[in-house]
Coordinates of C-alpha atoms in Angstrom, one line a residue:
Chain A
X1 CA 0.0 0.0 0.0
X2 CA 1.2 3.7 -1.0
X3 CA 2.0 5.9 2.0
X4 CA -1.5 7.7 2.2
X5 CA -0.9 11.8 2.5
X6 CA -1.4 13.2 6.0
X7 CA -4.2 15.4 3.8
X8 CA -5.9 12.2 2.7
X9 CA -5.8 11.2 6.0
X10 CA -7.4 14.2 7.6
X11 CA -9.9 13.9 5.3
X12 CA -10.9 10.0 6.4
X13 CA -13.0 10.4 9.5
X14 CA -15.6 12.9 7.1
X15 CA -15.6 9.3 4.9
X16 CA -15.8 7.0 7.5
X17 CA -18.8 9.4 9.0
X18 CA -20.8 9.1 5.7
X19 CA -19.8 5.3 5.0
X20 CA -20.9 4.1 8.4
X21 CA -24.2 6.0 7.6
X22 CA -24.9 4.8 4.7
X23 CA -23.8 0.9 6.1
X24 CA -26.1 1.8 8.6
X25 CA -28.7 2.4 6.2
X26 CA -28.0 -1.4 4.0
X27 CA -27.2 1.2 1.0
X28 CA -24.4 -1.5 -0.2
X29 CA -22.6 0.6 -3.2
X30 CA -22.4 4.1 -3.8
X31 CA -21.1 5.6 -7.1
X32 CA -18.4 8.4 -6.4
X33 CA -20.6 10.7 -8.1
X34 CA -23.3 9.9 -5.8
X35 CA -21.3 10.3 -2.6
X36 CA -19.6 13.6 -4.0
X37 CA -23.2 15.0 -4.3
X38 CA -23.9 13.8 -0.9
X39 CA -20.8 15.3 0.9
X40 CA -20.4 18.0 -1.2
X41 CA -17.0 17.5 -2.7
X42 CA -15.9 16.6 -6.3
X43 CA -16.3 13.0 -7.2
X44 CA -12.7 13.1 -9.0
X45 CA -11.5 14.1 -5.2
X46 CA -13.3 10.7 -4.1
X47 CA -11.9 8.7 -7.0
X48 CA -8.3 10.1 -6.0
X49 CA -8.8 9.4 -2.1
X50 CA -10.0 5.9 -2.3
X51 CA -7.3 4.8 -5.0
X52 CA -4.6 5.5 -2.5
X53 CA -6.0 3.0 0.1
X54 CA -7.0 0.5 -2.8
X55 CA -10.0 1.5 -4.8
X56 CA -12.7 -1.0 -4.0
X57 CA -14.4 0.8 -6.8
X58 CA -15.3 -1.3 -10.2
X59 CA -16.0 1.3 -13.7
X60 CA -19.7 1.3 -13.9
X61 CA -20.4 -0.3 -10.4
X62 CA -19.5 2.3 -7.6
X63 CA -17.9 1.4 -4.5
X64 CA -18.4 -1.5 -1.9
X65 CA -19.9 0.4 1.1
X66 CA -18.8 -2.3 3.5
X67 CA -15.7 -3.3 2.5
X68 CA -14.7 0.6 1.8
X69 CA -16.2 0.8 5.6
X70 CA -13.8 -1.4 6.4
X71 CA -10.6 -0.6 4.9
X72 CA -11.3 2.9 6.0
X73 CA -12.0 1.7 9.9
X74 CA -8.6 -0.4 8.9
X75 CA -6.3 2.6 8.3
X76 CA -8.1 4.5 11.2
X77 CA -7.2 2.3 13.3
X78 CA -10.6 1.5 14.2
X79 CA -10.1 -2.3 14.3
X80 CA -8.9 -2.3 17.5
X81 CA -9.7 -0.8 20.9
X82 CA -7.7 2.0 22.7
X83 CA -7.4 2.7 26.5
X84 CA -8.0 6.4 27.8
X85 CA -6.4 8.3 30.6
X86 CA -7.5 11.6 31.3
X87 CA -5.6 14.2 33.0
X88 CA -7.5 17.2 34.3
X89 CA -10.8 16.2 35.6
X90 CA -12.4 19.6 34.9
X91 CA -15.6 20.3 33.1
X92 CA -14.1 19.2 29.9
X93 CA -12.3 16.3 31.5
X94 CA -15.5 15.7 32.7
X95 CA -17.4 16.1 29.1
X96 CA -15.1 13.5 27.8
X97 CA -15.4 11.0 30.2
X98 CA -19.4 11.0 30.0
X99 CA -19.3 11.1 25.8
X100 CA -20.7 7.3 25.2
X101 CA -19.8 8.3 21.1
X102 CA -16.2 7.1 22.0
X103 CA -16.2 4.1 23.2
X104 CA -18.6 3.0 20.1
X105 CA -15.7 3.7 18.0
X106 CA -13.4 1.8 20.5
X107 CA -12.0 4.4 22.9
X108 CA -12.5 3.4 26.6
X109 CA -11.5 6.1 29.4
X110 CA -9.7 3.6 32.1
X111 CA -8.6 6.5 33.9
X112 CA -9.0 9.9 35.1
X113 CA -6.3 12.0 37.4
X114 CA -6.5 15.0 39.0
X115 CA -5.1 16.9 42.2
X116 CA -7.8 18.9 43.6
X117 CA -8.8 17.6 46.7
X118 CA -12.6 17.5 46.3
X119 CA -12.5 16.5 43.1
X120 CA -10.1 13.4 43.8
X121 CA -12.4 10.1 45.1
X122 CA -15.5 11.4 43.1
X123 CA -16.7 9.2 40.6
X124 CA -17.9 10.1 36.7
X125 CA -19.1 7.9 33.7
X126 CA -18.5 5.0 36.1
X127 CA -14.8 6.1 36.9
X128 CA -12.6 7.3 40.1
X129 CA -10.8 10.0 39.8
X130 CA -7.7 9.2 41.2
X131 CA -4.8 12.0 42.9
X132 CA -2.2 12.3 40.0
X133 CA 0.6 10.9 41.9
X134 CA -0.9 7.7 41.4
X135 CA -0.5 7.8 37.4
X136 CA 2.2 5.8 37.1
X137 CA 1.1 3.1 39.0
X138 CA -2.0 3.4 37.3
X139 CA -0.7 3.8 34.0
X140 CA 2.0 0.5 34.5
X141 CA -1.0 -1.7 35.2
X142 CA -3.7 -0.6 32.8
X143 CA -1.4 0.7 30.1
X144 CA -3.3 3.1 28.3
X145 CA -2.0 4.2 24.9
X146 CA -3.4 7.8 24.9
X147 CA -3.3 10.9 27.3
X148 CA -6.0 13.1 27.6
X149 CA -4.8 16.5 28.1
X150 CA -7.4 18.6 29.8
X151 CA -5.1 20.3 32.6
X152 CA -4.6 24.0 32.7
X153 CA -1.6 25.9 30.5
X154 CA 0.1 26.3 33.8
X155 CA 0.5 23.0 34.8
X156 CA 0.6 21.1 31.2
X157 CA 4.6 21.0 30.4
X158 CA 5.2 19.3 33.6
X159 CA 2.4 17.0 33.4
X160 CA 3.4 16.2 29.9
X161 CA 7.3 15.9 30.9
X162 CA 5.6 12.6 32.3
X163 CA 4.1 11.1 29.7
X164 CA 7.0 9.3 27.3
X165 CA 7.6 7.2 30.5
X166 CA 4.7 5.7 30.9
X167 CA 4.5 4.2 27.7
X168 CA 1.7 6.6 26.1
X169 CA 1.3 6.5 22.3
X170 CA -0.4 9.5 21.6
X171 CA -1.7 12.7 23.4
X172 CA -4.6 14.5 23.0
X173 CA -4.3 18.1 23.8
X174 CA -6.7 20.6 25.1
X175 CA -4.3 22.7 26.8
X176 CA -3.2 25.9 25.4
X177 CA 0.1 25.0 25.5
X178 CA 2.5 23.5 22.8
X179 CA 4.1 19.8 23.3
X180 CA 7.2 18.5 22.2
X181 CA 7.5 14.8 23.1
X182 CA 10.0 12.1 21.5
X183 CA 9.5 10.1 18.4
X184 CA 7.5 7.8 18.5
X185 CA 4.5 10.1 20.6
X186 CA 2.1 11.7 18.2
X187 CA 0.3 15.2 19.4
X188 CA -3.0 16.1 18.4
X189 CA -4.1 19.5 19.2
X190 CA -7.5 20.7 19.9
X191 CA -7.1 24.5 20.4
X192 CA -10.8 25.5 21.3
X193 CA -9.5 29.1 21.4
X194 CA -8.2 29.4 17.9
X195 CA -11.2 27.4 16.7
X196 CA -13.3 30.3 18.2
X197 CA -11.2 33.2 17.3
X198 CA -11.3 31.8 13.8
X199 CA -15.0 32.3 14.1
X200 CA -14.6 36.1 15.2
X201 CA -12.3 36.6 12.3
X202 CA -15.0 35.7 9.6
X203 CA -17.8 37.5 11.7
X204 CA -15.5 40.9 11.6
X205 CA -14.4 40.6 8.1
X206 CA -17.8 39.9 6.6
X207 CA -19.0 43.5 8.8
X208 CA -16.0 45.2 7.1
X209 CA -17.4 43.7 3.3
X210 CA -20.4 45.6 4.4
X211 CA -19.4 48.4 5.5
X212 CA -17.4 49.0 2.5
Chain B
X1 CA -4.9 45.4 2.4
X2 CA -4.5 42.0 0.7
X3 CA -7.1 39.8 0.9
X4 CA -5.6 37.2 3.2
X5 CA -5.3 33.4 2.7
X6 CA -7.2 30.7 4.8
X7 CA -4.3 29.6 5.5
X8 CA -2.3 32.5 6.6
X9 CA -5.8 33.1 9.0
X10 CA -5.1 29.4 10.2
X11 CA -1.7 30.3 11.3
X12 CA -3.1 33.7 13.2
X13 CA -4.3 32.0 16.5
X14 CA -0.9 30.9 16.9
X15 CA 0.8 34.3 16.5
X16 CA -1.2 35.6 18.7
X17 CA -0.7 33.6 21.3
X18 CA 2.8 33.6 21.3
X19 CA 2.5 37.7 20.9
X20 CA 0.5 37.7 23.3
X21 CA 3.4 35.6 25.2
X22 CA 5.8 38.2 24.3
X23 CA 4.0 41.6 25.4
X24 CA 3.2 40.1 28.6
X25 CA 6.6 39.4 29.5
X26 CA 7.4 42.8 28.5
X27 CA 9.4 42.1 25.2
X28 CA 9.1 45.0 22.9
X29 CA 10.7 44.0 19.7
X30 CA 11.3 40.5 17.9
X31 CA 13.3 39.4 14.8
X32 CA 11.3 37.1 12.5
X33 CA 14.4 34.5 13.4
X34 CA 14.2 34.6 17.0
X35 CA 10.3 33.9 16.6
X36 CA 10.6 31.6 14.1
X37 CA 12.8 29.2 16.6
X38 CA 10.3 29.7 19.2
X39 CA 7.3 28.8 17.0
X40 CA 9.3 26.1 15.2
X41 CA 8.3 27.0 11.9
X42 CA 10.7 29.0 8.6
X43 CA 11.8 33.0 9.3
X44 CA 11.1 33.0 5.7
X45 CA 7.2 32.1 6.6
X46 CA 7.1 34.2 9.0
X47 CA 8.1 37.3 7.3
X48 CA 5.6 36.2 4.2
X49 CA 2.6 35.6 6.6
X50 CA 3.4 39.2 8.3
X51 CA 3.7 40.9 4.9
X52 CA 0.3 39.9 4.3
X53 CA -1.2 42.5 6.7
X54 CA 1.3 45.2 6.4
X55 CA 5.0 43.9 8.1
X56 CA 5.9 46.0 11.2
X57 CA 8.7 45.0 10.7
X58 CA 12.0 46.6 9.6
X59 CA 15.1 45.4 8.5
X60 CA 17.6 44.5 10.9
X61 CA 14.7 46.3 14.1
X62 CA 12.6 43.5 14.2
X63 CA 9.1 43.3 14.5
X64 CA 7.7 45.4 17.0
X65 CA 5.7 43.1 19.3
X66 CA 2.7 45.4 20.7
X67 CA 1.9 46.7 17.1
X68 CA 1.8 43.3 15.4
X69 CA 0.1 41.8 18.3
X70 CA -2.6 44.8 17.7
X71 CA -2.8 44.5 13.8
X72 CA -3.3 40.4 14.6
X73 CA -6.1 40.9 17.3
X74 CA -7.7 43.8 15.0
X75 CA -8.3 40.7 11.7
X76 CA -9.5 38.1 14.4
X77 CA -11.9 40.2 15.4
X78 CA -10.4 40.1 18.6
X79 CA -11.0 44.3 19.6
X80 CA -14.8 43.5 20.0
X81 CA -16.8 41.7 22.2
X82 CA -19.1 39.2 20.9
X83 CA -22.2 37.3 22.7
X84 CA -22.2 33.7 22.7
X85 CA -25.3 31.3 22.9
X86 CA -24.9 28.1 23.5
X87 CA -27.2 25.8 22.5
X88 CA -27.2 22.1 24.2
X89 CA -26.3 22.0 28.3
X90 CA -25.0 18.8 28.5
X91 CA -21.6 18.4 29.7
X92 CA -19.7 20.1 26.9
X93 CA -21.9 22.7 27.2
X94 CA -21.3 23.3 30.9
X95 CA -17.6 23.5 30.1
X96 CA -17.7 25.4 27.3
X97 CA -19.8 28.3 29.3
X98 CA -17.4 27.5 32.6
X99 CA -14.2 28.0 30.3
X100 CA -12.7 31.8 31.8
X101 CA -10.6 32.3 28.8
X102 CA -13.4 32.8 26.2
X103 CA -14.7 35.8 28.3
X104 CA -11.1 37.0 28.2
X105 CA -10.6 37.5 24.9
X106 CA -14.1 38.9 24.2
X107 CA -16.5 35.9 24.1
X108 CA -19.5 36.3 26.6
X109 CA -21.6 33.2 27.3
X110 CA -24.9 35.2 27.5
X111 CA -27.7 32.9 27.2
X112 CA -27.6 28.7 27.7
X113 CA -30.3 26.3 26.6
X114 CA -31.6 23.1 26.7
X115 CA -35.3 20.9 26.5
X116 CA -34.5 18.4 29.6
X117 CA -36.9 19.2 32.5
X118 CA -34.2 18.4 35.3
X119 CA -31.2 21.1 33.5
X120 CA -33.7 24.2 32.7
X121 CA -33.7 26.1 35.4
X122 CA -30.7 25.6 37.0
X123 CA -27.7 27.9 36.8
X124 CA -23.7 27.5 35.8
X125 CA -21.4 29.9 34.9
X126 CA -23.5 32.7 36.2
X127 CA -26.0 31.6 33.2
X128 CA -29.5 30.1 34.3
X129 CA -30.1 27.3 31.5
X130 CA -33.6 28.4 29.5
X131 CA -36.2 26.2 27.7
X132 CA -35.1 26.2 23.8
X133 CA -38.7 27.5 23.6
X134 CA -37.4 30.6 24.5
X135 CA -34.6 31.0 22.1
X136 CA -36.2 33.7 19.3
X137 CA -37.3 35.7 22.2
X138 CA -34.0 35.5 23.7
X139 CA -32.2 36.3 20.7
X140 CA -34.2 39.0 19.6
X141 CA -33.6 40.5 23.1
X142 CA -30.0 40.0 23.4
X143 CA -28.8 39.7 19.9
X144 CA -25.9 37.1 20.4
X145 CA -23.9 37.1 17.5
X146 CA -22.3 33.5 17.7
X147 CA -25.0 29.9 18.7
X148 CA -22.8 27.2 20.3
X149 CA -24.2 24.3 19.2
X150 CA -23.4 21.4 21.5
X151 CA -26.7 19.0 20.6
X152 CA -26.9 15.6 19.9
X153 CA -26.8 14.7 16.5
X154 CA -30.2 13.7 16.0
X155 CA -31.4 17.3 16.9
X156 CA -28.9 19.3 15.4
X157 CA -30.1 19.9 11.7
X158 CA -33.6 21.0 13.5
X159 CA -32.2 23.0 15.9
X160 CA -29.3 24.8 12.8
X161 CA -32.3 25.4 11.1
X162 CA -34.0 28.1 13.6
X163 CA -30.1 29.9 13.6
X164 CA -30.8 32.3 10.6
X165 CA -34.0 33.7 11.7
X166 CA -32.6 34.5 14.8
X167 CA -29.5 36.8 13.5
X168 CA -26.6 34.8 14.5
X169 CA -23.7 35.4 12.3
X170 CA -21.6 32.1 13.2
X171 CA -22.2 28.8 14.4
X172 CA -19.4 26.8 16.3
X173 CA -20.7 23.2 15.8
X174 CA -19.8 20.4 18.1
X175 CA -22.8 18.4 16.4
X176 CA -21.1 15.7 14.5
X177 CA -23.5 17.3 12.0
X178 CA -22.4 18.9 8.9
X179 CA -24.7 21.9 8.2
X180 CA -25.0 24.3 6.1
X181 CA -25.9 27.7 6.2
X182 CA -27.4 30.5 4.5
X183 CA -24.1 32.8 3.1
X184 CA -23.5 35.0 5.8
X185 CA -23.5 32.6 8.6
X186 CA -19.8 31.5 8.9
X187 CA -19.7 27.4 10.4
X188 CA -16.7 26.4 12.6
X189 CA -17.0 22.8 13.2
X190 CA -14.8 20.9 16.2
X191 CA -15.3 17.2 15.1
X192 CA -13.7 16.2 18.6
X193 CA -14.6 12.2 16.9
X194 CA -12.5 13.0 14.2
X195 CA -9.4 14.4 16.1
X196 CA -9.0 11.8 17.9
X197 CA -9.4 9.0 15.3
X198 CA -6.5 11.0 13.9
X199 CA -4.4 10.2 16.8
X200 CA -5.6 6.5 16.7
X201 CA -4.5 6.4 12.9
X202 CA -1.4 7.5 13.8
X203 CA -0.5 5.1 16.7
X204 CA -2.0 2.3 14.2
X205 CA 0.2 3.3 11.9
X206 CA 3.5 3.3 14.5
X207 CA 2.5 -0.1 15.2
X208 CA 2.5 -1.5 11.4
X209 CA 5.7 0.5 10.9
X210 CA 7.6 -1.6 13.6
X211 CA 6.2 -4.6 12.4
X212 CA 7.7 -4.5 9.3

């Protein structure tokens, strides 16, 4: 298999949404002009996309929904199940621990650490938060491959400073603040601010259009 | 001024925040190389996306840090204040309207609602959580100019749906919903599903690497 562009890539999980959907609803092949109607892209796009991963398109025939489903799930890695820790049992530490849409796609939350005392013993979606000087105990027993990062900007470098050794794969960040980690640890970023401010922009340059 | 990329205004959240960084500890000018080693990315790049909106900088000076941080905040939109409505108080709701740093850069949780008997009614974040019956009245009232949709799936096309009439200007979506709006009403979307199936593509990917 060709190494599949980190573009391609990003653009999987919009295909895997529509897929499932359509699985969901015993539609068993799809044309790419049909789904490029549907998701509002160009069907040449589609016919590019699913060529790097193996086409499972025939000329005149359209695409096998569920093994396209699959080999999509596949690359994901969706095929597999993935054990959460969360760090920084706040309200969003808290959101994500209670969002069932996870663990349908595989992600369990095994874990959850904070250091506020009256938030440490509480329980949510079924799990204890624990004191964080317990993660590593924690963390060499369950092994969870991802790190929820919900902590504040103040305290994230240290907490992350943690992280390589206790054998986490991947960290998903919510703090504000900007993670180096070794090779080996991917980083994906989820900067609600910028998201927001990105928002702002638009809404002050369409009033400037009008204005002029 | 240019008409600026999408993807220079991708890049803007960034600079600001590590402006931002800058004026508050005090630092008055800063040359495109210094920043660029911070932020990890070209001097060449940063000198093209600064261009874009009119340089302050000047050869062999530097950028000066409290003008470009202004000229930065003034194209986000960030020198206004803007009312928020969020839409959906289930837990990422309650986070979203508990989270200080929107208010500080502008963003004011104003109004908060739901349809479940037991959350209307009761307050967070200062906000008392209304019936979505209430919503046009609400809006006309209070003109927010930004709905924060954090709905289930299932009622988020019905609920996008009511957003023109109502005069909102941009929607930040958290729906795993795509929608689509009337032109003038900017969409944001945070697929938080999606980002982290990009972190479990990566790991997958890791794992297959060392395999081979």
């Amino acid at each position: 298999m060709k190494k599949i562009s980190t573009m391609v890539i990003r653009r999987l999980p919009r295909y895997f949404r529509y897929l499932t959907d359509l699985k969901d609803a015993g539609v068993e092949r799809i044309s790419s002009t049909e789904l490029a109607e549907k998701m509002n892209v160009t069907a040449s796009q589609i016919r590019q996309d699913f060529n790097c991963f193996g086409g499972f398109g025939q000329q005149g025939y359209g695409y096998n929904v569920q093994q396209l489903h699959k080999a999509i799930a596949d690359i994901m890695g969706l095929s597999q199940n993935y054990k959460l820790v969360i760090i920084g049992a706040g309200n969003l530490g808290h959101a994500l621990a209670n969002y069932a849409g996870f663990s349908r796609r595989g992600f369990h939350v095994v874990g959850m650490f904070d250091v506020q005392p009256d938030i440490v013993g509480t329980t949510t979606g079924g799990i204890t938060i624990g004191h964080i000087d317990d993660l590593e105990a924690f963390c060499k027993r369950e092994k969870p491959e991802i790190a929820v990062l919900t902590v504040p900007k103040e305290v994230a470098l240290e907490v992350a400073e943690r992280l390589p050794a206790l054998g986490i794969k991947g960290v998903w960040n919510f703090s504000y603040m900007e993670l180096r980690m070794p090779k080996g640890i991917y980083v994906e970023n989820v900067h609600l601010s910028a998201s927001l401010m990105t928002l702002s922009q638009h809404i002050t340059a369409d009033k400037k259009e009008e204005i002029k």
